[in-house]
């Protein structure tokens, strides 16, 4: 296991361990096992149980004479389960992860290199040639592939067209324009914009300010420092100074802004395609608009999405690789996009007629050209868990508690120095 788990990971692992028989991983221990014979176990995000994937699972079961045990989790619970599995030596056959875990577990020795399979089958399935280069890089370590991107998405400014039209506001393209628009749109119990309590939503702002999470050369975090302070303070000022956004509610639920938007109590939110379905289901009368990624020092948005990895102790990696090949096929990407509007990592996907003809999907797909992975340099330190926990504390202290951004970032940087050495 990684020696660099965060305190939260250790607490989760201790809790999970109480219910899991822990086996020694040293020499002479029983060999690692996955599921019982005839069962293929996949750990999956609870929100990604699509019919498109169920069809692939049925075909995989028939072809390999196995029964797929699709275990669905929210991300924190999936991580808890997986860490306990790594400790016990009894692991699933394949894991969907939220972005960032592939390199972390490659570093700790808990993820299996897939390079031998890529060398054998890559050309036939279009990997890596048909995957956006950034998705291959973020799932590789020391020149070897350890994961394959399943989804690739990003965030955009989504707005209520009718509200903007009524206020005489054009979709903003810069931070200054966003503030001006939010001021005009805020009236009564309606806010111009709603920000998210989830600290991952800080990433597009930091990227637009030209901020890197970590500079390996200087071992400094959030650099340039002044730009990071400005980016965080701008968000806080939308809430506490300009009063054009409500104070986010601290919770594990990131859907608060979507619910305000659906209730027509917020005219703009920054979100991804995952919120479009709920908005359309609850408020089908809202005419949605999509602005290009905002620009400050640069135009950018954050790259997000999930990948598939195979645990190092998985007993049947050939089956795991077959599953990965099937579920990342272009035809499956097409089906999942048609079903739920999910964005995908293949270059060929972005040119599909279904993508180009849908205004929402096209807007997000086009934005992928300026989407950046903000955390890779931190992940390669092996300390991403600790870093992410401290980033969350900093983000919520500024946006929710209204702590001055300069002080919060200074404290964050000081704490980071204790483990980024």
Short mmCIF file of C-alpha atoms in Angstrom, two decimals, residues 132-332:
data_model
loop_
_atom_site.label_atom_id
_atom_site.label_comp_id
_atom_site.label_asym_id
_atom_site.label_seq_id
_atom_site.Cartn_x
_atom_site.Cartn_y
_atom_site.Cartn_z
CA UNK A 132 -6.66 12.50 -26.63
CA UNK A 133 -2.97 12.66 -25.67
CA UNK A 134 -3.64 14.16 -22.24
CA UNK A 135 -5.74 11.15 -21.27
CA UNK A 136 -2.91 8.78 -22.11
CA UNK A 137 -0.38 10.86 -20.21
CA UNK A 138 -2.49 11.08 -17.06
CA UNK A 139 -2.86 7.27 -17.01
CA UNK A 140 0.82 6.48 -17.58
CA UNK A 141 3.78 6.18 -15.24
CA UNK A 142 7.45 5.89 -16.18
CA UNK A 143 6.56 5.38 -19.81
CA UNK A 144 4.06 2.58 -19.25
CA UNK A 145 0.27 2.65 -19.50
CA UNK A 146 -1.56 1.73 -16.29
CA UNK A 147 -5.09 2.84 -17.14
CA UNK A 148 -7.44 3.62 -20.02
CA UNK A 149 -9.68 6.67 -20.00
CA UNK A 150 -13.40 5.81 -19.98
CA UNK A 151 -14.99 9.28 -19.82
CA UNK A 152 -13.48 12.70 -20.51
CA UNK A 153 -15.38 15.81 -19.60
CA UNK A 154 -15.01 19.39 -18.40
CA UNK A 155 -16.96 22.26 -16.89
CA UNK A 156 -18.59 25.22 -18.62
CA UNK A 157 -20.71 28.18 -17.63
CA UNK A 158 -24.32 27.06 -18.13
CA UNK A 159 -26.97 29.76 -18.14
CA UNK A 160 -30.71 30.34 -18.35
CA UNK A 161 -31.22 32.01 -21.72
CA UNK A 162 -34.52 33.63 -20.75
CA UNK A 163 -33.07 35.21 -17.60
CA UNK A 164 -30.12 36.66 -19.46
CA UNK A 165 -32.33 37.94 -22.26
CA UNK A 166 -34.73 39.59 -19.83
CA UNK A 167 -31.84 41.33 -18.05
CA UNK A 168 -30.26 42.41 -21.33
CA UNK A 169 -27.12 40.43 -20.57
CA UNK A 170 -24.84 38.73 -23.07
CA UNK A 171 -23.15 35.46 -22.08
CA UNK A 172 -19.91 36.45 -20.31
CA UNK A 173 -16.52 35.55 -21.71
CA UNK A 174 -14.24 37.00 -19.00
CA UNK A 175 -14.27 37.27 -15.21
CA UNK A 176 -15.14 40.97 -15.36
CA UNK A 177 -18.04 40.27 -17.69
CA UNK A 178 -19.21 37.48 -15.40
CA UNK A 179 -19.31 39.81 -12.40
CA UNK A 180 -21.15 42.49 -14.36
CA UNK A 181 -23.69 39.96 -15.61
CA UNK A 182 -24.19 38.45 -12.16
CA UNK A 183 -24.91 41.87 -10.69
CA UNK A 184 -27.63 42.54 -13.26
CA UNK A 185 -29.14 39.08 -12.81
CA UNK A 186 -29.28 39.19 -9.00
CA UNK A 187 -32.64 40.39 -7.72
CA UNK A 188 -35.04 39.31 -5.00
CA UNK A 189 -34.40 35.68 -4.16
CA UNK A 190 -32.63 35.03 -7.48
CA UNK A 191 -28.84 34.98 -7.64
CA UNK A 192 -26.77 35.75 -10.71
CA UNK A 193 -24.61 32.67 -10.17
CA UNK A 194 -24.29 29.75 -7.75
CA UNK A 195 -20.89 28.32 -6.86
CA UNK A 196 -20.21 24.79 -5.71
CA UNK A 197 -19.04 23.65 -2.29
CA UNK A 198 -16.98 20.89 -3.94
CA UNK A 199 -13.36 22.05 -4.06
CA UNK A 200 -12.83 20.46 -7.49
CA UNK A 201 -14.77 23.43 -8.86
CA UNK A 202 -11.86 25.71 -7.95
CA UNK A 203 -9.79 24.17 -10.74
CA UNK A 204 -11.19 26.08 -13.76
CA UNK A 205 -10.68 29.40 -11.95
CA UNK A 206 -7.11 28.53 -11.00
CA UNK A 207 -6.34 27.39 -14.54
CA UNK A 208 -7.81 30.57 -16.01
CA UNK A 209 -5.50 32.53 -13.71
CA UNK A 210 -2.52 30.56 -14.99
CA UNK A 211 -2.00 28.76 -11.66
CA UNK A 212 -0.27 25.39 -11.37
CA UNK A 213 -1.15 23.16 -8.44
CA UNK A 214 2.48 22.22 -7.94
CA UNK A 215 5.85 23.22 -9.37
CA UNK A 216 8.26 20.25 -9.09
CA UNK A 217 11.29 22.50 -9.64
CA UNK A 218 10.60 24.71 -6.62
CA UNK A 219 8.29 22.32 -4.70
CA UNK A 220 5.86 25.18 -4.26
CA UNK A 221 2.07 24.82 -4.46
CA UNK A 222 -0.46 27.10 -6.19
CA UNK A 223 2.03 29.09 -8.22
CA UNK A 224 2.16 31.96 -9.06
CA UNK A 225 1.04 32.70 -5.51
CA UNK A 226 -0.49 36.12 -6.27
CA UNK A 227 -2.54 34.71 -9.13
CA UNK A 228 -3.87 31.92 -6.88
CA UNK A 229 -4.89 34.44 -4.24
CA UNK A 230 -6.67 36.56 -6.86
CA UNK A 231 -8.53 33.53 -8.25
CA UNK A 232 -9.75 32.37 -4.86
CA UNK A 233 -10.62 35.87 -3.67
CA UNK A 234 -12.63 36.56 -6.82
CA UNK A 235 -14.82 33.55 -6.11
CA UNK A 236 -15.26 34.51 -2.45
CA UNK A 237 -16.12 38.08 -3.38
CA UNK A 238 -18.93 36.90 -5.64
CA UNK A 239 -20.49 35.47 -2.49
CA UNK A 240 -19.51 37.69 0.40
CA UNK A 241 -18.73 41.09 -1.15
CA UNK A 242 -20.89 41.44 -4.23
CA UNK A 243 -23.70 39.19 -2.89
CA UNK A 244 -24.40 37.77 -6.35
CA UNK A 245 -24.02 34.14 -5.23
CA UNK A 246 -25.31 32.27 -2.18
CA UNK A 247 -22.97 30.84 0.42
CA UNK A 248 -22.37 27.20 -0.57
CA UNK A 249 -23.62 24.55 1.84
CA UNK A 250 -20.88 22.30 3.15
CA UNK A 251 -21.81 18.70 2.37
CA UNK A 252 -20.77 15.72 0.27
CA UNK A 253 -23.44 16.61 -2.30
CA UNK A 254 -22.25 18.67 -5.28
CA UNK A 255 -25.77 19.15 -6.72
CA UNK A 256 -26.67 22.30 -4.76
CA UNK A 257 -26.05 24.78 -7.62
CA UNK A 258 -27.93 22.53 -10.06
CA UNK A 259 -30.95 22.48 -7.76
CA UNK A 260 -30.91 26.28 -7.44
CA UNK A 261 -30.60 26.60 -11.21
CA UNK A 262 -33.46 24.14 -11.79
CA UNK A 263 -35.61 26.11 -9.34
CA UNK A 264 -34.79 29.31 -11.27
CA UNK A 265 -33.10 30.78 -8.24
CA UNK A 266 -29.73 31.02 -9.99
CA UNK A 267 -29.26 32.29 -13.54
CA UNK A 268 -25.79 30.77 -14.09
CA UNK A 269 -23.79 27.84 -12.76
CA UNK A 270 -20.45 26.28 -13.62
CA UNK A 271 -20.95 22.58 -14.18
CA UNK A 272 -20.48 19.63 -16.51
CA UNK A 273 -22.80 17.44 -18.57
CA UNK A 274 -23.64 15.38 -15.47
CA UNK A 275 -26.06 18.13 -14.36
CA UNK A 276 -27.87 18.50 -17.69
CA UNK A 277 -30.08 15.45 -17.21
CA UNK A 278 -31.37 16.51 -13.78
CA UNK A 279 -32.02 20.04 -15.05
CA UNK A 280 -33.98 18.81 -18.04
CA UNK A 281 -35.94 16.33 -15.96
CA UNK A 282 -36.97 18.80 -13.25
CA UNK A 283 -37.22 21.99 -15.35
CA UNK A 284 -37.79 21.07 -19.00
CA UNK A 285 -38.96 24.63 -19.70
CA UNK A 286 -35.50 26.13 -19.08
CA UNK A 287 -33.78 27.01 -22.35
CA UNK A 288 -30.14 26.21 -21.63
CA UNK A 289 -27.22 28.23 -22.89
CA UNK A 290 -23.54 27.29 -22.84
CA UNK A 291 -20.71 29.81 -22.72
CA UNK A 292 -17.20 29.03 -23.89
CA UNK A 293 -14.67 28.57 -21.06
CA UNK A 294 -14.06 31.88 -19.34
CA UNK A 295 -10.85 33.79 -19.86
CA UNK A 296 -8.74 35.72 -17.39
CA UNK A 297 -4.98 35.37 -17.90
CA UNK A 298 -5.83 32.52 -20.24
CA UNK A 299 -8.86 30.67 -21.54
CA UNK A 300 -9.09 27.27 -19.90
CA UNK A 301 -11.26 24.76 -18.12
CA UNK A 302 -10.50 21.67 -16.12
CA UNK A 303 -10.28 18.21 -17.64
CA UNK A 304 -12.16 15.61 -15.65
CA UNK A 305 -13.37 12.10 -16.20
CA UNK A 306 -12.92 8.50 -15.17
CA UNK A 307 -10.46 5.77 -16.10
CA UNK A 308 -10.24 2.00 -15.78
CA UNK A 309 -7.41 0.26 -13.93
CA UNK A 310 -6.54 -3.33 -13.10
CA UNK A 311 -5.25 -4.03 -9.56
CA UNK A 312 -1.74 -5.48 -9.49
CA UNK A 313 -2.97 -8.61 -7.71
CA UNK A 314 -5.90 -9.25 -10.04
CA UNK A 315 -5.78 -12.96 -10.82
CA UNK A 316 -7.20 -12.76 -14.36
CA UNK A 317 -5.75 -9.69 -16.11
CA UNK A 318 -6.53 -11.15 -19.54
CA UNK A 319 -10.24 -11.01 -18.69
CA UNK A 320 -9.83 -7.51 -17.25
CA UNK A 321 -8.20 -6.30 -20.45
CA UNK A 322 -10.94 -7.86 -22.57
CA UNK A 323 -13.53 -6.00 -20.49
CA UNK A 324 -11.65 -2.72 -20.92
CA UNK A 325 -11.39 -3.16 -24.68
CA UNK A 326 -15.10 -3.84 -25.02
CA UNK A 327 -16.40 -1.04 -22.83
CA UNK A 328 -14.17 1.67 -24.35
CA UNK A 329 -15.05 0.85 -27.98
CA UNK A 330 -16.22 3.77 -30.12
CA UNK A 331 -19.63 2.17 -30.64
CA UNK A 332 -20.11 2.00 -26.87
#
